[in-house]
């Protein structure tokens, strides 16, 4: 397959223009990939920090809920203390020995319950302090990560600004270079570039540098004639012979 020559440029000139256009597009593709890589890395770090914040919120809720449970136990303890106090006061008012013994037994039972509650409260307070310590440690860690993220985001933004300037420069070169081509050659080139980022390939021996398929004798002859732009019949890439 061949593209009809025009007067806009000789075949050699057009081939050099196409090769130069390919080198520009290669750089532009690299810029796009680098931009995507930078943004993906930044988004990943943001997600990690956000995940940490979510975990902290969860731990804060656990601490708050456990504090309520502890407060409930302490209230239960105070109520029991008040009951014991009232019962002890009644002991001095009872004249009947049987009633006295029964009330004394009740006070003893409540004292035992109070002792169990006290141990539970001490255990809960110890656990609560552990929860809060873990919470403080995690918050400190997240604050450090957020500080690092802020610095990283700044460096990414700076890199993206440089990439944008370089991209604009290469886009300008691309337009200036593309203007040197005839419409047919440029259309074919753009179709190939949009497909997989590669339009112009060197011939290796008798094989296409794009698909590595053996070129037909007719295609090889067209290349050797140096009269028209020649395309690979298999992948459609624009072919050129290596410099002698």
CSV table of C-alpha atoms in Angstrom, one decimal:
chain,number,residue,atom,x,y,z
A,1,UNK,CA,0.0,0.0,0.0
A,2,UNK,CA,1.3,3.5,-0.8
A,3,UNK,CA,0.3,7.1,-0.3
A,4,UNK,CA,0.2,9.4,-3.3
A,5,UNK,CA,3.0,11.9,-3.4
A,6,UNK,CA,2.2,15.7,-3.4
A,7,UNK,CA,4.2,18.8,-4.1
A,8,UNK,CA,4.1,19.9,-0.5
A,9,UNK,CA,7.3,18.0,0.3
A,10,UNK,CA,9.6,15.4,-1.3
A,11,UNK,CA,9.3,11.8,-0.1
A,12,UNK,CA,12.5,12.1,1.9
A,13,UNK,CA,11.3,15.3,3.4
A,14,UNK,CA,8.0,13.9,4.3
A,15,UNK,CA,9.6,10.8,5.8
A,16,UNK,CA,11.8,13.0,8.0
A,17,UNK,CA,8.8,15.1,9.0
A,18,UNK,CA,6.8,12.0,9.9
A,19,UNK,CA,9.7,10.6,12.0
A,20,UNK,CA,10.1,13.9,13.8
A,21,UNK,CA,6.3,14.0,14.4
A,22,UNK,CA,6.6,10.5,15.8
A,23,UNK,CA,9.3,11.5,18.2
A,24,UNK,CA,7.2,14.5,19.4
A,25,UNK,CA,4.2,12.2,19.9
A,26,UNK,CA,6.3,9.7,21.8
A,27,UNK,CA,7.3,12.5,24.2
A,28,UNK,CA,3.7,13.7,24.5
A,29,UNK,CA,2.6,10.1,25.3
A,30,UNK,CA,5.4,9.9,27.9
A,31,UNK,CA,4.2,13.1,29.5
A,32,UNK,CA,0.6,11.8,29.6
A,33,UNK,CA,1.7,8.6,31.3
A,34,UNK,CA,3.9,10.4,33.8
A,35,UNK,CA,1.1,12.8,34.6
A,36,UNK,CA,-1.3,9.8,35.2
A,37,UNK,CA,1.4,8.1,37.3
A,38,UNK,CA,1.9,11.2,39.5
A,39,UNK,CA,-1.9,11.7,40.0
A,40,UNK,CA,-2.5,8.1,40.7
A,41,UNK,CA,0.3,8.1,43.4
A,42,UNK,CA,-1.1,11.2,44.9
A,43,UNK,CA,-4.6,9.8,45.0
A,44,UNK,CA,-3.3,6.6,46.6
A,45,UNK,CA,-1.6,8.6,49.4
A,46,UNK,CA,-4.7,10.7,49.9
A,47,UNK,CA,-6.8,7.5,50.2
A,48,UNK,CA,-4.4,6.1,52.7
A,49,UNK,CA,-4.7,9.2,54.9
A,50,UNK,CA,-8.4,9.2,54.5
A,51,UNK,CA,-8.5,5.6,55.5
A,52,UNK,CA,-6.5,6.5,58.6
A,53,UNK,CA,-8.9,9.3,59.4
A,54,UNK,CA,-11.8,6.8,59.1
A,55,UNK,CA,-10.1,4.4,61.5
A,56,UNK,CA,-9.5,7.3,64.0
A,57,UNK,CA,-13.1,8.2,63.8
A,58,UNK,CA,-14.0,4.6,64.5
A,59,UNK,CA,-11.6,4.5,67.5
A,60,UNK,CA,-13.0,7.8,68.9
A,61,UNK,CA,-16.5,6.3,68.7
A,62,UNK,CA,-15.3,3.2,70.5
A,63,UNK,CA,-13.7,5.3,73.3
A,64,UNK,CA,-16.9,7.4,73.6
A,65,UNK,CA,-19.2,4.4,73.8
A,66,UNK,CA,-16.9,2.7,76.3
A,67,UNK,CA,-16.8,5.9,78.4
A,68,UNK,CA,-20.6,5.8,78.5
A,69,UNK,CA,-20.4,2.2,79.7
A,70,UNK,CA,-17.9,3.1,82.3
A,71,UNK,CA,-20.0,6.0,83.5
A,72,UNK,CA,-22.9,3.7,83.7
A,73,UNK,CA,-20.9,1.3,85.9
A,74,UNK,CA,-19.8,4.2,88.1
A,75,UNK,CA,-23.4,5.4,88.5
A,76,UNK,CA,-24.4,1.8,89.4
A,77,UNK,CA,-21.6,1.8,92.0
A,78,UNK,CA,-22.7,5.1,93.6
A,79,UNK,CA,-26.3,3.9,93.8
A,80,UNK,CA,-25.2,0.7,95.4
A,81,UNK,CA,-23.1,2.7,97.9
A,82,UNK,CA,-26.2,4.8,98.7
A,83,UNK,CA,-28.2,1.6,99.3
A,84,UNK,CA,-25.6,0.2,101.6
A,85,UNK,CA,-25.4,3.4,103.5
A,86,UNK,CA,-29.2,3.4,104.0
A,87,UNK,CA,-29.2,-0.2,105.0
A,88,UNK,CA,-26.5,0.3,107.6
A,89,UNK,CA,-28.5,3.2,109.0
A,90,UNK,CA,-31.5,0.9,109.4
A,91,UNK,CA,-29.4,-1.6,111.4
A,92,UNK,CA,-29.4,0.8,114.4
A,93,UNK,CA,-33.2,1.0,114.3
A,94,UNK,CA,-34.1,-2.7,114.2
A,95,UNK,CA,-34.9,-4.3,117.5
A,96,UNK,CA,-35.8,-7.8,116.2
A,97,UNK,CA,-32.7,-10.0,116.1
A,98,UNK,CA,-34.0,-12.0,113.1
A,99,UNK,CA,-34.6,-8.9,111.0
A,100,UNK,CA,-31.2,-7.5,112.1
A,101,UNK,CA,-29.5,-10.7,110.9
A,102,UNK,CA,-31.4,-10.6,107.6
A,103,UNK,CA,-30.5,-7.0,106.9
A,104,UNK,CA,-26.9,-7.5,107.9
A,105,UNK,CA,-26.7,-10.4,105.4
A,106,UNK,CA,-28.2,-8.2,102.8
A,107,UNK,CA,-25.6,-5.5,103.5
A,108,UNK,CA,-22.9,-8.1,103.2
A,109,UNK,CA,-24.2,-9.3,99.9
A,110,UNK,CA,-24.3,-5.7,98.6
A,111,UNK,CA,-20.8,-5.1,99.8
A,112,UNK,CA,-19.7,-8.1,97.8
A,113,UNK,CA,-21.5,-6.7,94.7
A,114,UNK,CA,-19.9,-3.4,95.4
A,115,UNK,CA,-16.4,-5.0,95.5
A,116,UNK,CA,-17.1,-6.8,92.2
A,117,UNK,CA,-18.3,-3.5,90.6
A,118,UNK,CA,-15.2,-1.7,91.9
A,119,UNK,CA,-12.9,-4.2,90.2
A,120,UNK,CA,-15.0,-4.0,87.0
A,121,UNK,CA,-14.7,-0.2,87.0
A,122,UNK,CA,-11.0,-0.2,87.6
A,123,UNK,CA,-10.6,-2.7,84.7
A,124,UNK,CA,-12.8,-0.6,82.5
A,125,UNK,CA,-10.9,2.6,83.4
A,126,UNK,CA,-7.6,0.9,82.5
A,127,UNK,CA,-9.0,-0.3,79.2
A,128,UNK,CA,-10.4,3.2,78.5
A,129,UNK,CA,-7.0,4.7,79.1
A,130,UNK,CA,-5.5,2.2,76.7
A,131,UNK,CA,-8.1,3.1,74.1
A,132,UNK,CA,-7.4,6.8,74.5
A,133,UNK,CA,-3.7,6.2,74.3
A,134,UNK,CA,-4.1,4.3,71.0
A,135,UNK,CA,-6.4,7.1,69.8
A,136,UNK,CA,-3.8,9.7,70.6
A,137,UNK,CA,-1.0,7.7,69.0
A,138,UNK,CA,-3.0,7.2,65.8
A,139,UNK,CA,-4.0,10.8,65.6
A,140,UNK,CA,-0.3,11.8,65.9
A,141,UNK,CA,0.6,9.4,63.2
A,142,UNK,CA,-2.2,10.7,60.9
A,143,UNK,CA,-1.1,14.3,61.5
A,144,UNK,CA,2.4,13.3,60.4
A,145,UNK,CA,1.0,11.6,57.3
A,146,UNK,CA,-1.1,14.6,56.5
A,147,UNK,CA,1.9,16.9,56.8
A,148,UNK,CA,3.9,14.6,54.5
A,149,UNK,CA,0.9,14.4,52.1
A,150,UNK,CA,0.7,18.2,51.9
A,151,UNK,CA,4.5,18.4,51.0
A,152,UNK,CA,4.1,15.5,48.5
A,153,UNK,CA,1.0,17.2,46.9
A,154,UNK,CA,3.1,20.4,46.5
A,155,UNK,CA,5.9,18.5,44.8
A,156,UNK,CA,3.5,16.8,42.5
A,157,UNK,CA,1.8,20.1,41.6
A,158,UNK,CA,5.3,21.5,40.8
A,159,UNK,CA,6.1,18.5,38.6
A,160,UNK,CA,2.7,18.8,36.8
A,161,UNK,CA,3.4,22.5,36.1
A,162,UNK,CA,6.7,21.6,34.5
A,163,UNK,CA,5.0,18.8,32.5
A,164,UNK,CA,2.3,21.2,31.4
A,165,UNK,CA,4.9,23.7,30.1
A,166,UNK,CA,6.9,21.0,28.3
A,167,UNK,CA,3.6,19.6,26.9
A,168,UNK,CA,2.6,23.0,25.5
A,169,UNK,CA,6.1,23.4,23.9
A,170,UNK,CA,5.9,20.0,22.2
A,171,UNK,CA,2.3,20.6,21.1
A,172,UNK,CA,3.5,23.8,19.4
A,173,UNK,CA,6.3,21.8,17.7
A,174,UNK,CA,3.8,19.2,16.7
A,175,UNK,CA,1.5,21.7,15.0
A,176,UNK,CA,4.4,23.4,13.2
A,177,UNK,CA,5.7,20.0,12.1
A,178,UNK,CA,2.3,18.7,11.0
A,179,UNK,CA,1.7,21.8,8.9
A,180,UNK,CA,4.6,20.5,6.7
A,181,UNK,CA,2.7,17.4,5.7
A,182,UNK,CA,0.0,16.9,3.1
A,183,UNK,CA,-3.5,16.1,4.4
A,184,UNK,CA,-3.5,12.4,3.3
A,185,UNK,CA,-0.2,11.6,5.0
A,186,UNK,CA,-1.2,13.5,8.2
A,187,UNK,CA,-4.6,11.8,8.3
A,188,UNK,CA,-3.0,8.3,8.0
A,189,UNK,CA,-0.4,9.2,10.6
A,190,UNK,CA,-3.0,10.4,13.1
A,191,UNK,CA,-5.2,7.4,12.6
A,192,UNK,CA,-2.2,5.1,13.5
A,193,UNK,CA,-1.1,7.3,16.4
A,194,UNK,CA,-4.6,7.2,18.0
A,195,UNK,CA,-4.7,3.5,17.7
A,196,UNK,CA,-1.6,2.5,19.7
A,197,UNK,CA,0.8,5.5,19.8
A,198,UNK,CA,3.0,4.2,17.0
A,199,UNK,CA,2.7,5.3,13.3
A,200,UNK,CA,6.2,5.3,11.8
A,201,UNK,CA,8.4,2.2,12.0
A,202,UNK,CA,11.8,1.1,10.7
A,203,UNK,CA,12.1,-2.0,8.6
A,204,UNK,CA,14.3,-4.7,10.2
A,205,UNK,CA,15.7,-6.8,7.4
A,206,UNK,CA,12.5,-7.7,5.5
A,207,UNK,CA,10.3,-7.5,8.6
A,208,UNK,CA,8.0,-4.7,9.7
A,209,UNK,CA,9.2,-3.0,12.9
A,210,UNK,CA,5.7,-2.6,14.1
A,211,UNK,CA,4.1,-6.1,13.8
A,212,UNK,CA,7.3,-8.0,13.0
A,213,UNK,CA,5.6,-9.7,10.1
A,214,UNK,CA,7.6,-10.4,6.9
A,215,UNK,CA,7.0,-7.8,4.2
A,216,UNK,CA,5.7,-8.8,0.8
A,217,UNK,CA,8.1,-8.5,-2.1
A,218,UNK,CA,5.9,-5.8,-3.6
A,219,UNK,CA,6.1,-3.7,-0.3
A,220,UNK,CA,9.9,-4.1,-0.3
A,221,UNK,CA,10.2,-3.0,-3.9
A,222,UNK,CA,8.1,0.1,-3.2
A,223,UNK,CA,10.4,1.0,-0.3
A,224,UNK,CA,13.5,0.6,-2.5
A,225,UNK,CA,12.0,2.8,-5.1
A,226,UNK,CA,11.9,5.7,-2.7
A,227,UNK,CA,9.0,7.3,-4.6
A,228,UNK,CA,6.0,6.9,-2.3
A,229,UNK,CA,5.2,6.5,1.4
A,230,UNK,CA,4.7,2.8,1.9
A,231,UNK,CA,2.5,1.1,4.5
A,232,UNK,CA,2.7,-2.4,6.0
A,233,UNK,CA,-0.1,-4.5,4.6
A,234,UNK,CA,-0.6,-6.2,7.9
A,235,UNK,CA,-0.6,-3.4,10.5
A,236,UNK,CA,-0.8,-0.3,8.3
A,237,UNK,CA,2.3,1.3,9.9
A,238,UNK,CA,4.2,3.8,7.7
A,239,UNK,CA,7.5,2.1,6.8
A,240,UNK,CA,11.0,3.5,6.3
A,241,UNK,CA,14.3,1.8,5.6
A,242,UNK,CA,17.2,2.2,8.0
A,243,UNK,CA,19.9,4.7,7.0
A,244,UNK,CA,22.7,3.2,5.1
